[in-house]
Amino acid sequence: MLPVAKQTAVLGMDNQIGLIFLYVVYGLSLNVFIYVGYLNSIPRELEEAAYTDGAGIWTTFWRIIFPLLAPINATVGILTCVWAWNDFLLPLVILSNPDVYTLPLVQYVFQGQFSTNYTVAFASYLMALAPLVIVYIVAQRWVISGVMRGSVK
């Protein structure tokens, strides 16, 4: 983590924009693997049928392939949200201004060396959990439809 912290400080990216950039860079590899695996499961016959009907590359992508990506978009979105929401170490090392700390860093205040304020800490944890539950409730129909789509022929 020391080289990352030093390099972001040198580049002036020890702020929220730098943190977002690092999340994008670090999450890109996993998301590419997930998308490639899903795209390989889409039958080639759909693309060939679109080309036969006279559709171009971009028309085929936007009208045929992209609507089929809804389940994987929801899955990648949920995984990325949960990963960024729960991350503690990267914001701790990168962010230097306490006014822009992320939620896990702010919740760390409730735990001291000799005491912990459990009532306030657990209320804070419950409130921090609510946005992710809402994201999952909104996106769950795409995830469930993607799971069900592959189960029946």
JSON list of C-alpha atoms in Angstrom, two decimals:
[
{"chain": "A", "resi": 1, "resn": "MET", "atom": "CA", "xyz": [0.00, 0.00, 0.00]},
{"chain": "A", "resi": 2, "resn": "LEU", "atom": "CA", "xyz": [2.94, 2.34, 0.53]},
{"chain": "A", "resi": 3, "resn": "PRO", "atom": "CA", "xyz": [3.75, 2.72, -3.20]},
{"chain": "A", "resi": 4, "resn": "VAL", "atom": "CA", "xyz": [0.07, 3.36, -3.97]},
{"chain": "A", "resi": 5, "resn": "ALA", "atom": "CA", "xyz": [-0.19, 6.00, -1.25]},
{"chain": "A", "resi": 6, "resn": "LYS", "atom": "CA", "xyz": [3.05, 7.66, -2.31]},
{"chain": "A", "resi": 7, "resn": "GLN", "atom": "CA", "xyz": [2.17, 7.70, -6.00]},
{"chain": "A", "resi": 8, "resn": "THR", "atom": "CA", "xyz": [-1.33, 9.11, -5.43]},
{"chain": "A", "resi": 9, "resn": "ALA", "atom": "CA", "xyz": [0.12, 11.83, -3.21]},
{"chain": "A", "resi": 10, "resn": "VAL", "atom": "CA", "xyz": [2.74, 12.72, -5.85]},
{"chain": "A", "resi": 11, "resn": "LEU", "atom": "CA", "xyz": [0.07, 12.89, -8.56]},
{"chain": "A", "resi": 12, "resn": "GLY", "atom": "CA", "xyz": [-2.25, 14.93, -6.34]},
{"chain": "A", "resi": 13, "resn": "MET", "atom": "CA", "xyz": [-4.85, 12.16, -6.36]},
{"chain": "A", "resi": 14, "resn": "ASP", "atom": "CA", "xyz": [-5.15, 11.73, -2.59]},
{"chain": "A", "resi": 15, "resn": "ASN", "atom": "CA", "xyz": [-8.80, 12.75, -2.74]},
{"chain": "A", "resi": 16, "resn": "GLN", "atom": "CA", "xyz": [-12.16, 11.28, -3.77]},
{"chain": "A", "resi": 17, "resn": "ILE", "atom": "CA", "xyz": [-11.43, 11.47, -7.50]},
{"chain": "A", "resi": 18, "resn": "GLY", "atom": "CA", "xyz": [-8.21, 9.50, -7.04]},
{"chain": "A", "resi": 19, "resn": "LEU", "atom": "CA", "xyz": [-10.05, 6.93, -4.93]},
{"chain": "A", "resi": 20, "resn": "ILE", "atom": "CA", "xyz": [-12.70, 6.50, -7.64]},
{"chain": "A", "resi": 21, "resn": "PHE", "atom": "CA", "xyz": [-9.96, 6.12, -10.25]},
{"chain": "A", "resi": 22, "resn": "LEU", "atom": "CA", "xyz": [-8.27, 3.40, -8.17]},
{"chain": "A", "resi": 23, "resn": "TYR", "atom": "CA", "xyz": [-11.57, 1.56, -7.70]},
{"chain": "A", "resi": 24, "resn": "VAL", "atom": "CA", "xyz": [-12.13, 1.58, -11.46]},
{"chain": "A", "resi": 25, "resn": "VAL", "atom": "CA", "xyz": [-8.59, 0.35, -12.18]},
{"chain": "A", "resi": 26, "resn": "TYR", "atom": "CA", "xyz": [-8.62, -2.35, -9.50]},
{"chain": "A", "resi": 27, "resn": "GLY", "atom": "CA", "xyz": [-12.10, -3.60, -10.37]},
{"chain": "A", "resi": 28, "resn": "LEU", "atom": "CA", "xyz": [-11.62, -3.62, -14.12]},
{"chain": "A", "resi": 29, "resn": "SER", "atom": "CA", "xyz": [-9.89, -6.99, -14.37]},
{"chain": "A", "resi": 30, "resn": "LEU", "atom": "CA", "xyz": [-12.54, -8.96, -12.48]},
{"chain": "A", "resi": 31, "resn": "ASN", "atom": "CA", "xyz": [-15.37, -7.23, -14.34]},
{"chain": "A", "resi": 32, "resn": "VAL", "atom": "CA", "xyz": [-13.75, -7.96, -17.71]},
{"chain": "A", "resi": 33, "resn": "PHE", "atom": "CA", "xyz": [-13.45, -11.66, -16.82]},
{"chain": "A", "resi": 34, "resn": "ILE", "atom": "CA", "xyz": [-17.10, -11.76, -15.75]},
{"chain": "A", "resi": 35, "resn": "TYR", "atom": "CA", "xyz": [-18.28, -10.04, -18.93]},
{"chain": "A", "resi": 36, "resn": "VAL", "atom": "CA", "xyz": [-16.13, -12.22, -21.21]},
{"chain": "A", "resi": 37, "resn": "GLY", "atom": "CA", "xyz": [-17.45, -15.38, -19.57]},
{"chain": "A", "resi": 38, "resn": "TYR", "atom": "CA", "xyz": [-21.02, -14.21, -20.01]},
{"chain": "A", "resi": 39, "resn": "LEU", "atom": "CA", "xyz": [-20.53, -13.01, -23.59]},
{"chain": "A", "resi": 40, "resn": "ASN", "atom": "CA", "xyz": [-19.04, -16.37, -24.55]},
{"chain": "A", "resi": 41, "resn": "SER", "atom": "CA", "xyz": [-22.28, -18.02, -23.38]},
{"chain": "A", "resi": 42, "resn": "ILE", "atom": "CA", "xyz": [-24.39, -15.99, -25.83]},
{"chain": "A", "resi": 43, "resn": "PRO", "atom": "CA", "xyz": [-24.97, -18.06, -29.00]},
{"chain": "A", "resi": 44, "resn": "ARG", "atom": "CA", "xyz": [-23.19, -16.89, -32.15]},
{"chain": "A", "resi": 45, "resn": "GLU", "atom": "CA", "xyz": [-26.32, -17.71, -34.14]},
{"chain": "A", "resi": 46, "resn": "LEU", "atom": "CA", "xyz": [-27.98, -14.54, -32.82]},
{"chain": "A", "resi": 47, "resn": "GLU", "atom": "CA", "xyz": [-25.24, -12.38, -34.33]},
{"chain": "A", "resi": 48, "resn": "GLU", "atom": "CA", "xyz": [-25.23, -14.36, -37.57]},
{"chain": "A", "resi": 49, "resn": "ALA", "atom": "CA", "xyz": [-29.00, -13.98, -37.89]},
{"chain": "A", "resi": 50, "resn": "ALA", "atom": "CA", "xyz": [-28.70, -10.22, -37.37]},
{"chain": "A", "resi": 51, "resn": "TYR", "atom": "CA", "xyz": [-25.97, -9.98, -40.05]},
{"chain": "A", "resi": 52, "resn": "THR", "atom": "CA", "xyz": [-28.13, -12.03, -42.41]},
{"chain": "A", "resi": 53, "resn": "ASP", "atom": "CA", "xyz": [-30.98, -9.59, -41.86]},
{"chain": "A", "resi": 54, "resn": "GLY", "atom": "CA", "xyz": [-28.65, -6.72, -42.80]},
{"chain": "A", "resi": 55, "resn": "ALA", "atom": "CA", "xyz": [-27.76, -5.32, -39.39]},
{"chain": "A", "resi": 56, "resn": "GLY", "atom": "CA", "xyz": [-24.33, -3.77, -38.88]},
{"chain": "A", "resi": 57, "resn": "ILE", "atom": "CA", "xyz": [-21.96, -4.39, -36.01]},
{"chain": "A", "resi": 58, "resn": "TRP", "atom": "CA", "xyz": [-23.26, -1.59, -33.81]},
{"chain": "A", "resi": 59, "resn": "THR", "atom": "CA", "xyz": [-26.91, -2.33, -34.57]},
{"chain": "A", "resi": 60, "resn": "THR", "atom": "CA", "xyz": [-26.33, -5.96, -33.66]},
{"chain": "A", "resi": 61, "resn": "PHE", "atom": "CA", "xyz": [-24.68, -4.97, -30.42]},
{"chain": "A", "resi": 62, "resn": "TRP", "atom": "CA", "xyz": [-27.23, -2.38, -29.31]},
{"chain": "A", "resi": 63, "resn": "ARG", "atom": "CA", "xyz": [-30.39, -4.22, -30.42]},
{"chain": "A", "resi": 64, "resn": "ILE", "atom": "CA", "xyz": [-29.48, -7.88, -29.90]},
{"chain": "A", "resi": 65, "resn": "ILE", "atom": "CA", "xyz": [-26.54, -8.30, -27.52]},
{"chain": "A", "resi": 66, "resn": "PHE", "atom": "CA", "xyz": [-26.91, -5.37, -25.12]},
{"chain": "A", "resi": 67, "resn": "PRO", "atom": "CA", "xyz": [-30.45, -6.27, -23.96]},
{"chain": "A", "resi": 68, "resn": "LEU", "atom": "CA", "xyz": [-29.13, -9.75, -23.14]},
{"chain": "A", "resi": 69, "resn": "LEU", "atom": "CA", "xyz": [-26.49, -8.19, -20.87]},
{"chain": "A", "resi": 70, "resn": "ALA", "atom": "CA", "xyz": [-29.01, -6.90, -18.29]},
{"chain": "A", "resi": 71, "resn": "PRO", "atom": "CA", "xyz": [-28.41, -9.76, -15.80]},
{"chain": "A", "resi": 72, "resn": "ILE", "atom": "CA", "xyz": [-24.63, -9.49, -15.97]},
{"chain": "A", "resi": 73, "resn": "ASN", "atom": "CA", "xyz": [-24.79, -5.69, -15.73]},
{"chain": "A", "resi": 74, "resn": "ALA", "atom": "CA", "xyz": [-26.82, -6.04, -12.53]},
{"chain": "A", "resi": 75, "resn": "THR", "atom": "CA", "xyz": [-24.44, -8.67, -11.16]},
{"chain": "A", "resi": 76, "resn": "VAL", "atom": "CA", "xyz": [-21.33, -6.62, -11.89]},
{"chain": "A", "resi": 77, "resn": "GLY", "atom": "CA", "xyz": [-23.01, -3.52, -10.49]},
{"chain": "A", "resi": 78, "resn": "ILE", "atom": "CA", "xyz": [-23.95, -5.25, -7.25]},
{"chain": "A", "resi": 79, "resn": "LEU", "atom": "CA", "xyz": [-20.51, -6.82, -6.81]},
{"chain": "A", "resi": 80, "resn": "THR", "atom": "CA", "xyz": [-18.76, -3.52, -7.49]},
{"chain": "A", "resi": 81, "resn": "CYS", "atom": "CA", "xyz": [-21.07, -1.60, -5.14]},
{"chain": "A", "resi": 82, "resn": "VAL", "atom": "CA", "xyz": [-20.55, -4.06, -2.31]},
{"chain": "A", "resi": 83, "resn": "TRP", "atom": "CA", "xyz": [-16.78, -4.11, -2.86]},
{"chain": "A", "resi": 84, "resn": "ALA", "atom": "CA", "xyz": [-16.43, -0.32, -2.90]},
{"chain": "A", "resi": 85, "resn": "TRP", "atom": "CA", "xyz": [-18.92, 0.19, -0.06]},
{"chain": "A", "resi": 86, "resn": "ASN", "atom": "CA", "xyz": [-17.15, -2.21, 2.29]},
{"chain": "A", "resi": 87, "resn": "ASP", "atom": "CA", "xyz": [-13.57, -1.24, 1.49]},
{"chain": "A", "resi": 88, "resn": "PHE", "atom": "CA", "xyz": [-11.66, 0.04, 4.50]},
{"chain": "A", "resi": 89, "resn": "LEU", "atom": "CA", "xyz": [-7.94, -0.10, 3.75]},
{"chain": "A", "resi": 90, "resn": "LEU", "atom": "CA", "xyz": [-7.72, 1.79, 0.45]},
{"chain": "A", "resi": 91, "resn": "PRO", "atom": "CA", "xyz": [-9.61, 4.90, 1.66]},
{"chain": "A", "resi": 92, "resn": "LEU", "atom": "CA", "xyz": [-7.68, 4.80, 4.92]},
{"chain": "A", "resi": 93, "resn": "VAL", "atom": "CA", "xyz": [-4.39, 4.97, 3.05]},
{"chain": "A", "resi": 94, "resn": "ILE", "atom": "CA", "xyz": [-5.41, 7.30, 0.20]},
{"chain": "A", "resi": 95, "resn": "LEU", "atom": "CA", "xyz": [-7.66, 9.92, 1.76]},
{"chain": "A", "resi": 96, "resn": "SER", "atom": "CA", "xyz": [-5.86, 12.57, 3.77]},
{"chain": "A", "resi": 97, "resn": "ASN", "atom": "CA", "xyz": [-8.78, 14.88, 4.58]},
{"chain": "A", "resi": 98, "resn": "PRO", "atom": "CA", "xyz": [-11.09, 13.58, 7.36]},
{"chain": "A", "resi": 99, "resn": "ASP", "atom": "CA", "xyz": [-13.99, 15.54, 5.87]},
{"chain": "A", "resi": 100, "resn": "VAL", "atom": "CA", "xyz": [-14.13, 13.21, 2.84]},
{"chain": "A", "resi": 101, "resn": "TYR", "atom": "CA", "xyz": [-13.75, 9.86, 4.63]},
{"chain": "A", "resi": 102, "resn": "THR", "atom": "CA", "xyz": [-15.88, 7.00, 3.44]},
{"chain": "A", "resi": 103, "resn": "LEU", "atom": "CA", "xyz": [-18.54, 5.44, 5.64]},
{"chain": "A", "resi": 104, "resn": "PRO", "atom": "CA", "xyz": [-16.42, 2.55, 7.00]},
{"chain": "A", "resi": 105, "resn": "LEU", "atom": "CA", "xyz": [-13.73, 5.04, 8.03]},
{"chain": "A", "resi": 106, "resn": "VAL", "atom": "CA", "xyz": [-16.26, 7.23, 9.79]},
{"chain": "A", "resi": 107, "resn": "GLN", "atom": "CA", "xyz": [-17.68, 4.20, 11.60]},
{"chain": "A", "resi": 108, "resn": "TYR", "atom": "CA", "xyz": [-14.21, 3.35, 12.85]},
{"chain": "A", "resi": 109, "resn": "VAL", "atom": "CA", "xyz": [-14.55, 6.35, 15.19]},
{"chain": "A", "resi": 110, "resn": "PHE", "atom": "CA", "xyz": [-16.94, 4.36, 17.41]},
{"chain": "A", "resi": 111, "resn": "GLN", "atom": "CA", "xyz": [-14.21, 1.88, 18.32]},
{"chain": "A", "resi": 112, "resn": "GLY", "atom": "CA", "xyz": [-11.55, 3.14, 20.68]},
{"chain": "A", "resi": 113, "resn": "GLN", "atom": "CA", "xyz": [-8.53, 1.48, 22.21]},
{"chain": "A", "resi": 114, "resn": "PHE", "atom": "CA", "xyz": [-10.18, 0.87, 25.58]},
{"chain": "A", "resi": 115, "resn": "SER", "atom": "CA", "xyz": [-13.91, 1.19, 24.88]},
{"chain": "A", "resi": 116, "resn": "THR", "atom": "CA", "xyz": [-16.52, 0.80, 22.17]},
{"chain": "A", "resi": 117, "resn": "ASN", "atom": "CA", "xyz": [-19.84, 2.59, 22.00]},
{"chain": "A", "resi": 118, "resn": "TYR", "atom": "CA", "xyz": [-21.88, -0.42, 20.85]},
{"chain": "A", "resi": 119, "resn": "THR", "atom": "CA", "xyz": [-25.30, 1.21, 20.74]},
{"chain": "A", "resi": 120, "resn": "VAL", "atom": "CA", "xyz": [-24.27, 4.03, 18.43]},
{"chain": "A", "resi": 121, "resn": "ALA", "atom": "CA", "xyz": [-21.96, 1.77, 16.43]},
{"chain": "A", "resi": 122, "resn": "PHE", "atom": "CA", "xyz": [-24.65, -0.81, 15.67]},
{"chain": "A", "resi": 123, "resn": "ALA", "atom": "CA", "xyz": [-27.17, 1.88, 14.78]},
{"chain": "A", "resi": 124, "resn": "SER", "atom": "CA", "xyz": [-24.59, 3.32, 12.39]},
{"chain": "A", "resi": 125, "resn": "TYR", "atom": "CA", "xyz": [-23.92, -0.14, 10.88]},
{"chain": "A", "resi": 126, "resn": "LEU", "atom": "CA", "xyz": [-27.63, -0.65, 10.28]},
{"chain": "A", "resi": 127, "resn": "MET", "atom": "CA", "xyz": [-27.95, 2.72, 8.58]},
{"chain": "A", "resi": 128, "resn": "ALA", "atom": "CA", "xyz": [-24.89, 1.98, 6.45]},
{"chain": "A", "resi": 129, "resn": "LEU", "atom": "CA", "xyz": [-26.42, -1.31, 5.36]},
{"chain": "A", "resi": 130, "resn": "ALA", "atom": "CA", "xyz": [-29.64, 0.28, 4.07]},
{"chain": "A", "resi": 131, "resn": "PRO", "atom": "CA", "xyz": [-28.32, 1.71, 0.74]},
{"chain": "A", "resi": 132, "resn": "LEU", "atom": "CA", "xyz": [-26.86, -1.64, -0.32]},
{"chain": "A", "resi": 133, "resn": "VAL", "atom": "CA", "xyz": [-30.07, -3.43, 0.53]},
{"chain": "A", "resi": 134, "resn": "ILE", "atom": "CA", "xyz": [-31.95, -0.92, -1.63]},
{"chain": "A", "resi": 135, "resn": "VAL", "atom": "CA", "xyz": [-29.49, -1.44, -4.52]},
{"chain": "A", "resi": 136, "resn": "TYR", "atom": "CA", "xyz": [-29.97, -5.20, -4.29]},
{"chain": "A", "resi": 137, "resn": "ILE", "atom": "CA", "xyz": [-33.76, -4.95, -4.11]},
{"chain": "A", "resi": 138, "resn": "VAL", "atom": "CA", "xyz": [-33.81, -2.77, -7.23]},
{"chain": "A", "resi": 139, "resn": "ALA", "atom": "CA", "xyz": [-31.40, -5.00, -9.17]},
{"chain": "A", "resi": 140, "resn": "GLN", "atom": "CA", "xyz": [-32.51, -8.42, -7.96]},
{"chain": "A", "resi": 141, "resn": "ARG", "atom": "CA", "xyz": [-35.05, -9.00, -10.73]},
{"chain": "A", "resi": 142, "resn": "TRP", "atom": "CA", "xyz": [-32.26, -8.82, -13.35]},
{"chain": "A", "resi": 143, "resn": "VAL", "atom": "CA", "xyz": [-30.03, -11.15, -11.37]},
{"chain": "A", "resi": 144, "resn": "ILE", "atom": "CA", "xyz": [-32.83, -13.66, -10.81]},
{"chain": "A", "resi": 145, "resn": "SER", "atom": "CA", "xyz": [-33.95, -13.47, -14.46]},
{"chain": "A", "resi": 146, "resn": "GLY", "atom": "CA", "xyz": [-30.37, -14.13, -15.56]},
{"chain": "A", "resi": 147, "resn": "VAL", "atom": "CA", "xyz": [-30.16, -17.19, -13.35]},
{"chain": "A", "resi": 148, "resn": "MET", "atom": "CA", "xyz": [-33.52, -18.46, -14.56]},
{"chain": "A", "resi": 149, "resn": "ARG", "atom": "CA", "xyz": [-32.71, -17.74, -18.21]},
{"chain": "A", "resi": 150, "resn": "GLY", "atom": "CA", "xyz": [-29.94, -20.30, -18.25]},
{"chain": "A", "resi": 151, "resn": "SER", "atom": "CA", "xyz": [-31.96, -22.99, -16.46]},
{"chain": "A", "resi": 152, "resn": "VAL", "atom": "CA", "xyz": [-34.69, -23.68, -19.04]},
{"chain": "A", "resi": 153, "resn": "LYS", "atom": "CA", "xyz": [-34.21, -24.49, -22.71]}
]
